[in-house]
mmCIF file of C-alpha atoms in Angstrom:
data_model
loop_
_atom_site.group_PDB
_atom_site.id
_atom_site.type_symbol
_atom_site.label_atom_id
_atom_site.label_comp_id
_atom_site.label_asym_id
_atom_site.label_seq_id
_atom_site.Cartn_x
_atom_site.Cartn_y
_atom_site.Cartn_z
ATOM 1 C CA ASP A 1 223.187 162.141 -50.985
ATOM 2 C CA ILE A 2 222.429 158.435 -51.192
ATOM 3 C CA GLN A 3 219.038 157.656 -49.697
ATOM 4 C CA LEU A 4 218.379 154.412 -47.862
ATOM 5 C CA THR A 5 214.974 152.887 -47.264
ATOM 6 C CA GLN A 6 214.223 150.003 -44.929
ATOM 7 C CA SER A 7 211.334 147.575 -44.929
ATOM 8 C CA PRO A 8 209.413 146.888 -42.952
ATOM 9 C CA SER A 9 209.567 149.903 -40.653
ATOM 10 C CA PHE A 10 208.013 147.835 -37.887
ATOM 11 C CA LEU A 11 208.046 144.086 -37.369
ATOM 12 C CA SER A 12 206.304 142.043 -34.714
ATOM 13 C CA ALA A 13 207.851 138.615 -34.144
ATOM 14 C CA SER A 14 208.171 135.799 -31.628
ATOM 15 C CA VAL A 15 211.215 134.252 -30.014
ATOM 16 C CA GLY A 16 212.609 131.633 -32.376
ATOM 17 C CA ASP A 17 211.283 133.296 -35.525
ATOM 18 C CA ARG A 18 213.458 133.911 -38.557
ATOM 19 C CA VAL A 19 213.473 137.624 -39.282
ATOM 20 C CA THR A 20 214.563 139.424 -42.437
ATOM 21 C CA ILE A 21 214.986 143.173 -42.843
ATOM 22 C CA THR A 22 215.628 144.794 -46.214
ATOM 23 C CA CYS A 23 217.634 147.928 -46.948
ATOM 24 C CA ARG A 24 217.532 149.548 -50.390
ATOM 25 C CA ALA A 25 219.866 152.260 -51.658
ATOM 26 C CA SER A 26 218.904 154.994 -54.104
ATOM 27 C CA GLN A 27 221.983 154.143 -56.158
ATOM 28 C CA GLY A 28 224.519 151.350 -56.254
ATOM 29 C CA ILE A 29 226.832 151.160 -53.258
ATOM 30 C CA SER A 30 228.685 147.943 -54.044
ATOM 31 C CA SER A 31 229.050 146.172 -50.687
ATOM 32 C CA TYR A 32 229.639 149.302 -48.628
ATOM 33 C CA LEU A 33 226.830 148.693 -46.170
ATOM 34 C CA ALA A 34 226.728 148.204 -42.421
ATOM 35 C CA TRP A 35 224.007 147.130 -40.000
ATOM 36 C CA TYR A 36 223.525 148.329 -36.429
ATOM 37 C CA GLN A 37 221.324 147.324 -33.524
ATOM 38 C CA GLN A 38 220.075 149.975 -31.118
ATOM 39 C CA LYS A 39 218.228 149.468 -27.856
ATOM 40 C CA PRO A 40 216.378 152.293 -26.075
ATOM 41 C CA GLY A 41 218.718 154.756 -24.401
ATOM 42 C CA LYS A 42 221.806 153.057 -25.799
ATOM 43 C CA ALA A 43 224.255 153.773 -28.589
ATOM 44 C CA PRO A 44 224.008 151.777 -31.791
ATOM 45 C CA LYS A 45 226.004 148.555 -31.863
ATOM 46 C CA LEU A 46 227.803 147.459 -35.025
ATOM 47 C CA LEU A 47 226.586 144.057 -36.200
ATOM 48 C CA ILE A 48 227.747 143.662 -39.791
ATOM 49 C CA TYR A 49 229.940 145.611 -42.194
ATOM 50 C CA ALA A 50 230.909 145.206 -45.824
ATOM 51 C CA ALA A 51 227.366 143.868 -46.289
ATOM 52 C CA SER A 52 228.137 140.420 -44.907
ATOM 53 C CA THR A 53 231.113 140.525 -42.507
ATOM 54 C CA LEU A 54 230.105 139.786 -38.943
ATOM 55 C CA GLN A 55 231.641 142.131 -36.376
ATOM 56 C CA SER A 56 233.707 140.368 -33.740
ATOM 57 C CA GLY A 57 231.610 139.171 -30.825
ATOM 58 C CA VAL A 58 228.283 139.316 -32.666
ATOM 59 C CA PRO A 59 226.293 136.061 -32.510
ATOM 60 C CA SER A 60 226.266 133.958 -35.668
ATOM 61 C CA ARG A 61 222.464 134.048 -35.832
ATOM 62 C CA PHE A 62 222.936 137.463 -37.456
ATOM 63 C CA SER A 63 223.867 137.483 -41.117
ATOM 64 C CA GLY A 64 223.906 139.989 -43.946
ATOM 65 C CA SER A 65 223.788 139.718 -47.690
ATOM 66 C CA GLY A 66 223.395 141.762 -50.828
ATOM 67 C CA SER A 67 225.252 144.159 -53.043
ATOM 68 C CA GLY A 68 224.477 147.050 -55.327
ATOM 69 C CA THR A 69 221.157 148.488 -54.191
ATOM 70 C CA GLU A 70 219.468 145.738 -52.173
ATOM 71 C CA PHE A 71 220.623 144.265 -48.896
ATOM 72 C CA THR A 72 219.191 142.058 -46.183
ATOM 73 C CA LEU A 73 219.842 141.478 -42.513
ATOM 74 C CA THR A 74 218.654 138.097 -41.268
ATOM 75 C CA ILE A 75 218.277 136.888 -37.714
ATOM 76 C CA SER A 76 218.002 133.124 -37.984
ATOM 77 C CA SER A 77 216.310 132.522 -34.631
ATOM 78 C CA LEU A 78 215.148 135.611 -32.776
ATOM 79 C CA GLN A 79 216.239 135.777 -29.153
ATOM 80 C CA PRO A 80 214.734 137.936 -26.367
ATOM 81 C CA GLU A 81 217.764 140.257 -26.425
ATOM 82 C CA ASP A 82 217.279 140.923 -30.154
ATOM 83 C CA PHE A 83 214.192 143.071 -29.719
ATOM 84 C CA ALA A 84 215.534 146.447 -30.796
ATOM 85 C CA THR A 85 215.701 148.878 -33.706
ATOM 86 C CA TYR A 86 217.977 148.019 -36.617
ATOM 87 C CA TYR A 87 219.609 150.549 -38.922
ATOM 88 C CA CYS A 88 221.539 150.181 -42.149
ATOM 89 C CA GLN A 89 224.243 152.651 -43.210
ATOM 90 C CA GLN A 90 225.919 153.194 -46.563
ATOM 91 C CA LEU A 91 229.643 153.867 -46.639
ATOM 92 C CA ASN A 92 230.068 154.138 -50.382
ATOM 93 C CA SER A 93 230.063 157.904 -50.705
ATOM 94 C CA TYR A 94 230.006 160.994 -48.560
ATOM 95 C CA PRO A 95 228.042 161.923 -46.657
ATOM 96 C CA PHE A 96 227.558 158.494 -45.153
ATOM 97 C CA THR A 97 223.840 158.082 -44.559
ATOM 98 C CA PHE A 98 221.654 155.836 -42.433
ATOM 99 C CA GLY A 99 218.350 154.173 -43.113
ATOM 100 C CA PRO A 100 215.279 155.191 -41.090
ATOM 101 C CA GLY A 101 215.316 152.037 -38.981
ATOM 102 C CA THR A 102 213.258 148.897 -38.451
ATOM 103 C CA LYS A 103 211.814 148.294 -35.011
ATOM 104 C CA VAL A 104 211.542 144.629 -34.044
ATOM 105 C CA ASP A 105 208.974 144.134 -31.326
ATOM 106 C CA ILE A 106 207.613 141.205 -29.390
ATOM 107 C CA LYS A 107 204.476 139.578 -30.815
ATOM 108 C CA GLN B 1 238.871 147.805 -24.586
ATOM 109 C CA VAL B 2 238.420 151.244 -26.095
ATOM 110 C CA GLN B 3 235.929 153.495 -24.359
ATOM 111 C CA LEU B 4 234.598 156.864 -25.441
ATOM 112 C CA GLN B 5 232.813 159.363 -23.216
ATOM 113 C CA GLU B 6 231.064 162.535 -24.314
ATOM 114 C CA SER B 7 230.951 165.576 -22.066
ATOM 115 C CA GLY B 8 229.549 169.078 -22.318
ATOM 116 C CA PRO B 9 226.523 171.215 -21.546
ATOM 117 C CA GLY B 10 223.142 169.560 -21.859
ATOM 118 C CA LEU B 11 221.373 172.841 -22.542
ATOM 119 C CA VAL B 12 222.374 175.459 -25.101
ATOM 120 C CA LYS B 13 220.548 178.655 -25.988
ATOM 121 C CA PRO B 14 219.446 179.323 -29.571
ATOM 122 C CA SER B 15 222.059 181.103 -31.704
ATOM 123 C CA GLN B 16 224.863 180.012 -29.373
ATOM 124 C CA THR B 17 227.574 177.436 -29.981
ATOM 125 C CA LEU B 18 227.228 173.827 -28.909
ATOM 126 C CA SER B 19 230.531 172.428 -27.604
ATOM 127 C CA LEU B 20 231.169 168.794 -26.774
ATOM 128 C CA THR B 21 234.298 166.819 -25.968
ATOM 129 C CA CYS B 22 234.926 163.106 -26.380
ATOM 130 C CA THR B 23 237.525 161.526 -24.118
ATOM 131 C CA VAL B 24 239.031 158.287 -25.393
ATOM 132 C CA SER B 25 240.434 155.667 -23.038
ATOM 133 C CA GLY B 26 241.914 152.251 -23.660
ATOM 134 C CA GLY B 27 243.600 153.367 -26.845
ATOM 135 C CA SER B 28 245.488 156.295 -28.313
ATOM 136 C CA ILE B 29 243.960 158.681 -30.817
ATOM 137 C CA SER B 30 247.485 159.102 -32.232
ATOM 138 C CA SER B 31 247.959 155.425 -32.998
ATOM 139 C CA GLY B 32 246.468 155.824 -36.451
ATOM 140 C CA GLY B 33 244.160 153.530 -38.328
ATOM 141 C CA TYR B 34 241.011 155.250 -37.118
ATOM 142 C CA TYR B 35 238.949 158.322 -37.697
ATOM 143 C CA TRP B 36 237.212 159.955 -34.747
ATOM 144 C CA SER B 37 233.653 160.873 -35.483
ATOM 145 C CA TRP B 38 230.553 162.682 -34.290
ATOM 146 C CA ILE B 39 227.094 161.329 -35.080
ATOM 147 C CA ARG B 40 223.767 162.645 -33.807
ATOM 148 C CA GLN B 41 220.259 161.326 -33.398
ATOM 149 C CA HIS B 42 217.254 163.593 -33.159
ATOM 150 C CA PRO B 43 214.734 162.458 -30.511
ATOM 151 C CA GLY B 44 212.862 159.422 -31.759
ATOM 152 C CA LYS B 45 214.486 159.736 -35.164
ATOM 153 C CA GLY B 46 217.290 158.279 -37.233
ATOM 154 C CA LEU B 47 221.014 158.892 -37.244
ATOM 155 C CA GLU B 48 222.987 161.673 -38.925
ATOM 156 C CA TRP B 49 226.727 161.662 -39.602
ATOM 157 C CA ILE B 50 228.199 165.025 -38.575
ATOM 158 C CA GLY B 51 231.829 164.513 -39.492
ATOM 159 C CA TYR B 52 235.155 163.082 -38.443
ATOM 160 C CA ILE B 53 238.784 163.927 -37.790
ATOM 161 C CA TYR B 54 242.030 162.011 -38.174
ATOM 162 C CA TYR B 55 244.728 162.391 -35.522
ATOM 163 C CA SER B 56 246.734 164.479 -37.981
ATOM 164 C CA GLY B 57 243.923 167.014 -38.021
ATOM 165 C CA SER B 58 242.392 166.280 -41.414
ATOM 166 C CA THR B 59 238.622 166.500 -41.295
ATOM 167 C CA TYR B 60 235.444 165.686 -43.170
ATOM 168 C CA TYR B 61 232.147 167.417 -42.487
ATOM 169 C CA ASN B 62 228.638 166.601 -43.653
ATOM 170 C CA PRO B 63 227.844 169.285 -46.270
ATOM 171 C CA SER B 64 224.471 169.900 -44.611
ATOM 172 C CA LEU B 65 226.286 171.124 -41.480
ATOM 173 C CA LYS B 66 229.666 172.142 -42.872
ATOM 174 C CA SER B 67 229.194 175.894 -42.498
ATOM 175 C CA ARG B 68 228.536 175.516 -38.765
ATOM 176 C CA VAL B 69 230.739 172.585 -37.697
ATOM 177 C CA THR B 70 234.283 172.390 -36.417
ATOM 178 C CA ILE B 71 235.869 169.176 -35.180
ATOM 179 C CA SER B 72 239.264 169.356 -33.520
ATOM 180 C CA VAL B 73 241.633 166.949 -31.810
ATOM 181 C CA ASP B 74 243.903 167.228 -28.776
ATOM 182 C CA THR B 75 246.231 164.250 -28.888
ATOM 183 C CA SER B 76 247.928 165.246 -25.626
ATOM 184 C CA LYS B 77 244.642 164.774 -23.795
ATOM 185 C CA ASN B 78 243.439 161.917 -26.020
ATOM 186 C CA GLN B 79 240.319 163.934 -26.778
ATOM 187 C CA PHE B 80 238.472 165.273 -29.763
ATOM 188 C CA SER B 81 235.817 167.957 -29.799
ATOM 189 C CA LEU B 82 232.766 169.202 -31.665
ATOM 190 C CA LYS B 83 231.630 172.771 -32.051
ATOM 191 C CA LEU B 84 228.341 173.554 -33.763
ATOM 192 C CA SER B 85 227.556 177.228 -34.122
ATOM 193 C CA SER B 86 224.314 179.165 -34.482
ATOM 194 C CA VAL B 87 222.217 176.354 -33.064
ATOM 195 C CA THR B 88 218.445 176.155 -33.303
ATOM 196 C CA ALA B 89 215.856 173.808 -31.841
ATOM 197 C CA ALA B 90 216.516 171.558 -34.842
ATOM 198 C CA ASP B 91 219.931 170.787 -33.365
ATOM 199 C CA THR B 92 218.373 169.210 -30.284
ATOM 200 C CA ALA B 93 219.631 165.638 -30.385
ATOM 201 C CA VAL B 94 221.644 162.938 -28.705
ATOM 202 C CA TYR B 95 225.240 163.424 -29.802
ATOM 203 C CA TYR B 96 227.513 160.396 -30.036
ATOM 204 C CA CYS B 97 231.230 160.233 -30.512
ATOM 205 C CA ALA B 98 232.577 157.139 -32.202
ATOM 206 C CA ARG B 99 235.767 155.484 -33.395
ATOM 207 C CA VAL B 100 235.690 154.731 -37.098
ATOM 208 C CA LYS B 101 237.863 152.039 -38.649
ATOM 209 C CA TYR B 102 239.937 153.603 -41.424
ATOM 210 C CA SER B 103 239.843 150.449 -43.518
ATOM 211 C CA SER B 104 236.072 150.023 -43.545
ATOM 212 C CA SER B 105 234.738 153.454 -42.496
ATOM 213 C CA VAL B 106 232.434 151.821 -39.943
ATOM 214 C CA PRO B 107 232.063 153.134 -36.386
ATOM 215 C CA ASP B 108 232.982 150.150 -34.211
ATOM 216 C CA TYR B 109 233.065 151.801 -30.783
ATOM 217 C CA TRP B 110 230.588 154.433 -29.637
ATOM 218 C CA GLY B 111 230.227 156.646 -26.615
ATOM 219 C CA GLN B 112 227.035 156.367 -24.602
ATOM 220 C CA GLY B 113 225.713 159.591 -26.106
ATOM 221 C CA THR B 114 224.749 162.885 -24.545
ATOM 222 C CA LEU B 115 221.478 164.733 -25.007
ATOM 223 C CA VAL B 116 221.846 168.366 -25.962
ATOM 224 C CA THR B 117 218.706 170.477 -25.849
ATOM 225 C CA VAL B 118 218.569 173.834 -27.595
ATOM 226 C CA SER B 119 216.165 176.074 -25.740
ATOM 227 C CA SER B 120 216.014 179.520 -24.236
#
C-alpha cells in the first residue's frame, strides 16, 4: 500500500495567516491526490482533487500543488471556519489511502 | 443536490455481522458515472477505504478487509449496502457512505456517517 505522511500533524495559527500543509507519498503518485477538510462530528469535505483542481463551491483561498511524492495544501488567508482537520488521499493505486491528518487550531 | 444517508444498528456483538445501508436521494445510482463507496474512521483516527460498487454490481474491496466484506446494490431502492462479517472491537468506527466520481476516483458527496460500536 502507498503510505502518506502529513506535516505538521498539528498547527496553531491566527485568522488571516497563510497556512501550508505538506503531504508526502511513499512512492510516486503523479497528480492523483485529493485534500479534504473535516470538522468535528462531520463527514470529510472534498476541497481539491488531481492535486490542484478546486472542487466546485470551495473558496479560492484554498489551493493545492505538487506531483510525484510531495504535495502542499495552502490556505492563503485563514478564516474562522477553516479551523478543522485536513487529510490528503492518494488515488493512484489501490487501495486508496489517506494521510493521518493535520489539525489546524486557533492560536 | 445528491444526499446520502447511512442506516443500520449502532451496536453489534463480536463475531457477528455488521450490516449498513446507504440510501441515495437527489440522483440515481443507475445513472452511471459514479462508484458508490464505504469508508470508515476509527474513533479519533484517520480514514480507511473499505470498498466500492458500481451500479452494474462490479466491486472493489480493500485487501485488508476483503475476506470479510460484501458490498451490494439495490437499484430499485436506490440503495447500496455493506456487510462486514466476524467483527471485533477493532471494527468500531464511524462508517460513511460516499459517491465517488468515476473520472477522478474522488468521493465528492458523503453521508453524515454512523457510529457502529462492536461490544458484547
